Amino acid sequence: MGQLSQVTRAPLRSGFVLLGPAFVAAIAYVDPGNVAANVSAGAQFGFLLVWVIVLANVMAGLVQFLSAKLGLVTGRSLPEAVADHTRRSTRIAYWLQAELVAMATDLAEVVGGAIALYLLFDLPLLVGGIITGAVSLVLLLVQDRRGQKVFERVITGLLLVIAIGFLTSLVVAPPSVDDVAAGLIPRFDGAESVLLATAMLGATVMPHAVYLHSGLARDRHGHPAAGAPRRRLLQVTKWDVALAMLVAGAVNLAMLLVAATTLQGRDDTDSIEGAHAAVQDTLGPTIALLFAIGLLASGLASTSVGAYAGAMIMDGLLKISVPILVRRLVTLIPALVILGVGFDPSRALVLSQVVLSFGIPFALIPLVRLTSDRRLMGDDVNHRVTTALGWAVAALISVLNVVLIYLTVTG
């Protein structure tokens, strides 16, 4: 209750001090999977899929606010709320799919960190993966020992490094305004563009970030009673989400625009390593160095946030608390196996994002349903328009996944 009293005094006069949880969740939206999907989309299809990034970022903002609102209003994380309303057998099945999503998340983030260390220091990918996992464990220990506020500051600092790493190249090679505007018109160009669009959605509307944000908001701000303090917190949370998603969206858009401007038509740009080499050839070694540093910060920050989310999911659904080290090792193993057997790491990144996209409905459907329940949310229940938009997001992503399966099987 100390957190709650803090929220209802001086912080109410300055919403700035209440910002933070959304920036931790936003790390999930600029992870290495985003780099692979966005760079691949820009290099292969130019500005064709700009609209996907814009749409996905808007959808992500809505989803993250609903998640934070659920945590603040109910005092329960989304996994806990799902557990409250399901039978044990259903909870176990639900946890299994969520765990698969968590492993796919870790795969993208550890592989991305390993690629960055290879680009920067020429380290073998397996060694880079182990180092990425070890550093993420240190970041998790910071959260466990020093508290959420310190963890938020560290992660927000890494988010700024990521932004600088990728936005700098956009300043050096600005795209054509007309080309960017043309990319805002929704359209596809074959099954591969649908695959990449799905990967971009999976990399932007992240299931584990949806689960996590509810717990982050609750743990940071407590469970305020209905009334002015809660309304104030919800208003500040809107700004928290808007600012965090603005940064994440700008970074994602920069990745695609730089690839579309400088990498389209070049050979060997279907991998992060090839894209890095192409950036170095076209924009110079300094921009390529910043690209690699941004990728490394992305891998280190996002894998720690992903492991944090996985622990929250397991604790909420199964009421089982697993030591951080054990949790870290379990989700790290699939990524290290991929790196060890020599599977194309960039392709693994893109495919992991497709797996994430298939997990999105399992997070969105209960989120929209719970936040639309007046008995649970009281006066802070979703407006009808908000509920309609939430269901539209879940339906759009689900339909896109069905189309993807059809095109992949028949293509």
mmCIF file of N, CA, C and O in Angstrom, residues 153-213:
data_model
loop_
_atom_site.group_PDB
_atom_site.id
_atom_site.type_symbol
_atom_site.label_atom_id
_atom_site.label_comp_id
_atom_site.label_asym_id
_atom_site.label_seq_id
_atom_site.Cartn_x
_atom_site.Cartn_y
_atom_site.Cartn_z
ATOM 1 N N ARG A 153 14.490 1.991 -15.491
ATOM 2 C CA ARG A 153 15.486 2.960 -15.954
ATOM 3 C C ARG A 153 16.519 2.287 -16.858
ATOM 4 O O ARG A 153 16.929 2.852 -17.880
ATOM 5 N N VAL A 154 16.952 1.101 -16.475
ATOM 6 C CA VAL A 154 17.942 0.381 -17.285
ATOM 7 C C VAL A 154 17.366 0.040 -18.655
ATOM 8 O O VAL A 154 18.006 0.264 -19.692
ATOM 9 N N ILE A 155 16.154 -0.492 -18.664
ATOM 10 C CA ILE A 155 15.529 -0.893 -19.922
ATOM 11 C C ILE A 155 15.233 0.321 -20.791
ATOM 12 O O ILE A 155 15.432 0.290 -22.022
ATOM 13 N N THR A 156 14.777 1.427 -20.186
ATOM 14 C CA THR A 156 14.514 2.640 -20.955
ATOM 15 C C THR A 156 15.807 3.181 -21.564
ATOM 16 O O THR A 156 15.821 3.667 -22.700
ATOM 17 N N GLY A 157 16.919 3.084 -20.824
ATOM 18 C CA GLY A 157 18.215 3.487 -21.365
ATOM 19 C C GLY A 157 18.598 2.659 -22.579
ATOM 20 O O GLY A 157 19.086 3.189 -23.590
ATOM 21 N N LEU A 158 18.380 1.356 -22.508
ATOM 22 C CA LEU A 158 18.664 0.487 -23.652
ATOM 23 C C LEU A 158 17.730 0.802 -24.817
ATOM 24 O O LEU A 158 18.135 0.720 -25.985
ATOM 25 N N LEU A 159 16.482 1.182 -24.515
ATOM 26 C CA LEU A 159 15.556 1.566 -25.584
ATOM 27 C C LEU A 159 16.079 2.794 -26.332
ATOM 28 O O LEU A 159 15.982 2.866 -27.567
ATOM 29 N N LEU A 160 16.669 3.745 -25.615
ATOM 30 C CA LEU A 160 17.242 4.921 -26.262
ATOM 31 C C LEU A 160 18.432 4.535 -27.139
ATOM 32 O O LEU A 160 18.622 5.100 -28.229
ATOM 33 N N VAL A 161 19.248 3.596 -26.679
ATOM 34 C CA VAL A 161 20.373 3.115 -27.484
ATOM 35 C C VAL A 161 19.858 2.474 -28.778
ATOM 36 O O VAL A 161 20.402 2.700 -29.866
ATOM 37 N N ILE A 162 18.798 1.683 -28.662
ATOM 38 C CA ILE A 162 18.200 1.047 -29.841
ATOM 39 C C ILE A 162 17.706 2.109 -30.817
ATOM 40 O O ILE A 162 17.942 2.019 -32.037
ATOM 41 N N ALA A 163 17.018 3.117 -30.278
ATOM 42 C CA ALA A 163 16.477 4.173 -31.138
ATOM 43 C C ALA A 163 17.588 4.899 -31.877
ATOM 44 O O ALA A 163 17.505 5.127 -33.093
ATOM 45 N N ILE A 164 18.655 5.259 -31.174
ATOM 46 C CA ILE A 164 19.777 5.949 -31.815
ATOM 47 C C ILE A 164 20.418 5.048 -32.865
ATOM 48 O O ILE A 164 20.751 5.486 -33.978
ATOM 49 N N GLY A 165 20.569 3.766 -32.534
ATOM 50 C CA GLY A 165 21.222 2.833 -33.439
ATOM 51 C C GLY A 165 20.537 2.703 -34.785
ATOM 52 O O GLY A 165 21.195 2.562 -35.825
ATOM 53 N N PHE A 166 19.198 2.761 -34.792
ATOM 54 C CA PHE A 166 18.475 2.555 -36.044
ATOM 55 C C PHE A 166 17.981 3.845 -36.688
ATOM 56 O O PHE A 166 17.854 3.921 -37.909
ATOM 57 N N LEU A 167 17.703 4.873 -35.892
ATOM 58 C CA LEU A 167 17.197 6.122 -36.464
ATOM 59 C C LEU A 167 18.296 6.928 -37.153
ATOM 60 O O LEU A 167 18.022 7.707 -38.071
ATOM 61 N N THR A 168 19.545 6.752 -36.721
ATOM 62 C CA THR A 168 20.650 7.492 -37.325
ATOM 63 C C THR A 168 20.762 7.218 -38.822
ATOM 64 O O THR A 168 20.974 8.124 -39.629
ATOM 65 N N SER A 169 20.609 5.958 -39.208
ATOM 66 C CA SER A 169 20.715 5.607 -40.616
ATOM 67 C C SER A 169 19.617 6.256 -41.444
ATOM 68 O O SER A 169 19.806 6.578 -42.624
ATOM 69 N N LEU A 170 18.464 6.499 -40.827
ATOM 70 C CA LEU A 170 17.366 7.145 -41.540
ATOM 71 C C LEU A 170 17.692 8.610 -41.810
ATOM 72 O O LEU A 170 17.316 9.161 -42.853
ATOM 73 N N VAL A 171 18.409 9.237 -40.896
ATOM 74 C CA VAL A 171 18.814 10.634 -41.082
ATOM 75 C C VAL A 171 19.833 10.744 -42.206
ATOM 76 O O VAL A 171 19.803 11.676 -43.023
ATOM 77 N N VAL A 172 20.748 9.780 -42.267
ATOM 78 C CA VAL A 172 21.792 9.801 -43.291
ATOM 79 C C VAL A 172 21.225 9.541 -44.680
ATOM 80 O O VAL A 172 21.663 10.130 -45.673
ATOM 81 N N ALA A 173 20.226 8.628 -44.758
ATOM 82 C CA ALA A 173 19.638 8.284 -46.064
ATOM 83 C C ALA A 173 18.120 8.425 -45.984
ATOM 84 O O ALA A 173 17.393 7.421 -45.904
ATOM 85 N N PRO A 174 17.606 9.661 -46.001
ATOM 86 C CA PRO A 174 16.157 9.856 -45.898
ATOM 87 C C PRO A 174 15.428 9.316 -47.117
ATOM 88 O O PRO A 174 15.899 9.467 -48.248
ATOM 89 N N PRO A 175 14.272 8.684 -46.910
ATOM 90 C CA PRO A 175 13.512 8.120 -48.034
ATOM 91 C C PRO A 175 12.685 9.180 -48.745
ATOM 92 O O PRO A 175 12.499 10.289 -48.232
ATOM 93 N N SER A 176 12.174 8.815 -49.902
ATOM 94 C CA SER A 176 11.276 9.698 -50.640
ATOM 95 C C SER A 176 9.923 9.761 -49.940
ATOM 96 O O SER A 176 9.340 8.731 -49.587
ATOM 97 N N VAL A 177 9.427 10.978 -49.730
ATOM 98 C CA VAL A 177 8.130 11.151 -49.083
ATOM 99 C C VAL A 177 7.017 10.510 -49.903
ATOM 100 O O VAL A 177 6.100 9.882 -49.357
ATOM 101 N N ASP A 178 7.100 10.626 -51.213
ATOM 102 C CA ASP A 178 6.086 10.043 -52.089
ATOM 103 C C ASP A 178 6.069 8.519 -51.969
ATOM 104 O O ASP A 178 4.989 7.903 -51.952
ATOM 105 N N ASP A 179 7.254 7.914 -51.893
ATOM 106 C CA ASP A 179 7.323 6.448 -51.763
ATOM 107 C C ASP A 179 6.731 5.989 -50.432
ATOM 108 O O ASP A 179 6.029 4.977 -50.361
ATOM 109 N N VAL A 180 7.034 6.736 -49.371
ATOM 110 C CA VAL A 180 6.495 6.382 -48.051
ATOM 111 C C VAL A 180 4.979 6.512 -48.059
ATOM 112 O O VAL A 180 4.266 5.636 -47.538
ATOM 113 N N ALA A 181 4.469 7.578 -48.658
ATOM 114 C CA ALA A 181 3.020 7.786 -48.725
ATOM 115 C C ALA A 181 2.348 6.668 -49.510
ATOM 116 O O ALA A 181 1.273 6.180 -49.134
ATOM 117 N N ALA A 182 2.982 6.229 -50.602
ATOM 118 C CA ALA A 182 2.423 5.129 -51.400
ATOM 119 C C ALA A 182 2.367 3.841 -50.591
ATOM 120 O O ALA A 182 1.466 3.014 -50.770
ATOM 121 N N GLY A 183 3.328 3.673 -49.674
ATOM 122 C CA GLY A 183 3.359 2.467 -48.853
ATOM 123 C C GLY A 183 2.271 2.409 -47.806
ATOM 124 O O GLY A 183 2.074 1.372 -47.165
ATOM 125 N N LEU A 184 1.550 3.506 -47.612
ATOM 126 C CA LEU A 184 0.454 3.526 -46.638
ATOM 127 C C LEU A 184 -0.821 2.902 -47.182
ATOM 128 O O LEU A 184 -1.778 2.696 -46.434
ATOM 129 N N ILE A 185 -0.850 2.584 -48.474
ATOM 130 C CA ILE A 185 -2.018 1.950 -49.087
ATOM 131 C C ILE A 185 -1.947 0.438 -48.846
ATOM 132 O O ILE A 185 -1.006 -0.216 -49.282
ATOM 133 N N PRO A 186 -2.911 -0.146 -48.141
ATOM 134 C CA PRO A 186 -2.848 -1.585 -47.823
ATOM 135 C C PRO A 186 -2.896 -2.454 -49.072
ATOM 136 O O PRO A 186 -3.818 -2.347 -49.884
ATOM 137 N N ARG A 187 -1.912 -3.327 -49.232
ATOM 138 C CA ARG A 187 -1.881 -4.286 -50.334
ATOM 139 C C ARG A 187 -0.762 -5.291 -50.075
ATOM 140 O O ARG A 187 0.124 -5.057 -49.266
ATOM 141 N N PHE A 188 -0.831 -6.423 -50.810
ATOM 142 C CA PHE A 188 0.197 -7.460 -50.728
ATOM 143 C C PHE A 188 0.736 -7.747 -52.127
ATOM 144 O O PHE A 188 0.194 -7.269 -53.126
ATOM 145 N N ASP A 189 1.790 -8.549 -52.161
ATOM 146 C CA ASP A 189 2.369 -8.962 -53.434
ATOM 147 C C ASP A 189 2.855 -10.410 -53.311
ATOM 148 O O ASP A 189 4.046 -10.680 -53.248
ATOM 149 N N GLY A 190 1.893 -11.347 -53.223
ATOM 150 C CA GLY A 190 2.239 -12.759 -53.143
ATOM 151 C C GLY A 190 2.335 -13.274 -51.723
ATOM 152 O O GLY A 190 2.256 -12.518 -50.734
ATOM 153 N N ALA A 191 2.536 -14.593 -51.614
ATOM 154 C CA ALA A 191 2.536 -15.266 -50.316
ATOM 155 C C ALA A 191 3.671 -14.798 -49.420
ATOM 156 O O ALA A 191 3.512 -14.690 -48.206
ATOM 157 N N GLU A 192 4.845 -14.518 -50.003
ATOM 158 C CA GLU A 192 5.978 -14.103 -49.176
ATOM 159 C C GLU A 192 5.706 -12.778 -48.484
ATOM 160 O O GLU A 192 6.116 -12.568 -47.334
ATOM 161 N N SER A 193 5.001 -11.874 -49.158
ATOM 162 C CA SER A 193 4.676 -10.596 -48.523
ATOM 163 C C SER A 193 3.683 -10.801 -47.380
ATOM 164 O O SER A 193 3.739 -10.092 -46.369
ATOM 165 N N VAL A 194 2.781 -11.775 -47.528
ATOM 166 C CA VAL A 194 1.847 -12.089 -46.442
ATOM 167 C C VAL A 194 2.612 -12.686 -45.262
ATOM 168 O O VAL A 194 2.349 -12.370 -44.098
ATOM 169 N N LEU A 195 3.574 -13.564 -45.566
ATOM 170 C CA LEU A 195 4.404 -14.152 -44.517
ATOM 171 C C LEU A 195 5.139 -13.067 -43.738
ATOM 172 O O LEU A 195 5.146 -13.060 -42.501
ATOM 173 N N LEU A 196 5.734 -12.126 -44.455
ATOM 174 C CA LEU A 196 6.466 -11.060 -43.785
ATOM 175 C C LEU A 196 5.527 -10.135 -43.019
ATOM 176 O O LEU A 196 5.863 -9.657 -41.933
ATOM 177 N N ALA A 197 4.351 -9.866 -43.583
ATOM 178 C CA ALA A 197 3.379 -9.030 -42.885
ATOM 179 C C ALA A 197 2.956 -9.687 -41.572
ATOM 180 O O ALA A 197 2.829 -9.015 -40.532
ATOM 181 N N THR A 198 2.737 -10.992 -41.603
ATOM 182 C CA THR A 198 2.378 -11.717 -40.389
ATOM 183 C C THR A 198 3.525 -11.682 -39.384
ATOM 184 O O THR A 198 3.312 -11.508 -38.180
ATOM 185 N N ALA A 199 4.755 -11.840 -39.885
ATOM 186 C CA ALA A 199 5.917 -11.754 -39.003
ATOM 187 C C ALA A 199 6.025 -10.367 -38.383
ATOM 188 O O ALA A 199 6.355 -10.228 -37.200
ATOM 189 N N MET A 200 5.742 -9.340 -39.172
ATOM 190 C CA MET A 200 5.795 -7.973 -38.651
ATOM 191 C C MET A 200 4.730 -7.742 -37.593
ATOM 192 O O MET A 200 4.968 -7.056 -36.585
ATOM 193 N N LEU A 201 3.545 -8.306 -37.794
ATOM 194 C CA LEU A 201 2.495 -8.208 -36.778
ATOM 195 C C LEU A 201 2.901 -8.969 -35.518
ATOM 196 O O LEU A 201 2.703 -8.492 -34.398
ATOM 197 N N GLY A 202 3.457 -10.172 -35.720
ATOM 198 C CA GLY A 202 3.902 -10.952 -34.573
ATOM 199 C C GLY A 202 5.015 -10.266 -33.820
ATOM 200 O O GLY A 202 5.142 -10.404 -32.600
ATOM 201 N N ALA A 203 5.829 -9.475 -34.557
ATOM 202 C CA ALA A 203 6.936 -8.768 -33.931
ATOM 203 C C ALA A 203 6.491 -7.451 -33.304
ATOM 204 O O ALA A 203 7.222 -6.865 -32.512
ATOM 205 N N THR A 204 5.312 -6.972 -33.655
ATOM 206 C CA THR A 204 4.856 -5.684 -33.148
ATOM 207 C C THR A 204 3.789 -5.847 -32.073
ATOM 208 O O THR A 204 3.887 -5.278 -30.989
ATOM 209 N N VAL A 205 2.743 -6.614 -32.339
ATOM 210 C CA VAL A 205 1.735 -6.904 -31.314
ATOM 211 C C VAL A 205 2.182 -8.182 -30.614
ATOM 212 O O VAL A 205 1.857 -9.281 -31.032
ATOM 213 N N MET A 206 2.974 -8.027 -29.568
ATOM 214 C CA MET A 206 3.649 -9.169 -28.951
ATOM 215 C C MET A 206 2.813 -9.787 -27.835
ATOM 216 O O MET A 206 2.456 -9.087 -26.876
ATOM 217 N N PRO A 207 2.509 -11.084 -27.910
ATOM 218 C CA PRO A 207 1.693 -11.717 -26.869
ATOM 219 C C PRO A 207 2.279 -11.573 -25.472
ATOM 220 O O PRO A 207 1.562 -11.239 -24.526
ATOM 221 N N HIS A 208 3.590 -11.817 -25.334
ATOM 222 C CA HIS A 208 4.148 -11.770 -23.982
ATOM 223 C C HIS A 208 4.122 -10.355 -23.412
ATOM 224 O O HIS A 208 4.004 -10.162 -22.201
ATOM 225 N N ALA A 209 4.190 -9.324 -24.287
ATOM 226 C CA ALA A 209 4.087 -7.947 -23.803
ATOM 227 C C ALA A 209 2.673 -7.646 -23.323
ATOM 228 O O ALA A 209 2.484 -6.852 -22.391
ATOM 229 N N VAL A 210 1.680 -8.275 -23.954
ATOM 230 C CA VAL A 210 0.284 -8.098 -23.533
ATOM 231 C C VAL A 210 0.094 -8.693 -22.142
ATOM 232 O O VAL A 210 -0.526 -8.074 -21.260
ATOM 233 N N TYR A 211 0.631 -9.894 -21.922
ATOM 234 C CA TYR A 211 0.540 -10.508 -20.598
ATOM 235 C C TYR A 211 1.296 -9.670 -19.558
ATOM 236 O O TYR A 211 0.828 -9.454 -18.440
ATOM 237 N N LEU A 212 2.482 -9.190 -19.947
ATOM 238 C CA LEU A 212 3.384 -8.544 -19.001
ATOM 239 C C LEU A 212 2.892 -7.187 -18.525
ATOM 240 O O LEU A 212 2.996 -6.861 -17.342
ATOM 241 N N HIS A 213 2.355 -6.380 -19.433
ATOM 242 C CA HIS A 213 2.049 -4.990 -19.111
ATOM 243 C C HIS A 213 1.031 -4.869 -17.973
ATOM 244 O O HIS A 213 1.120 -3.956 -17.143
#
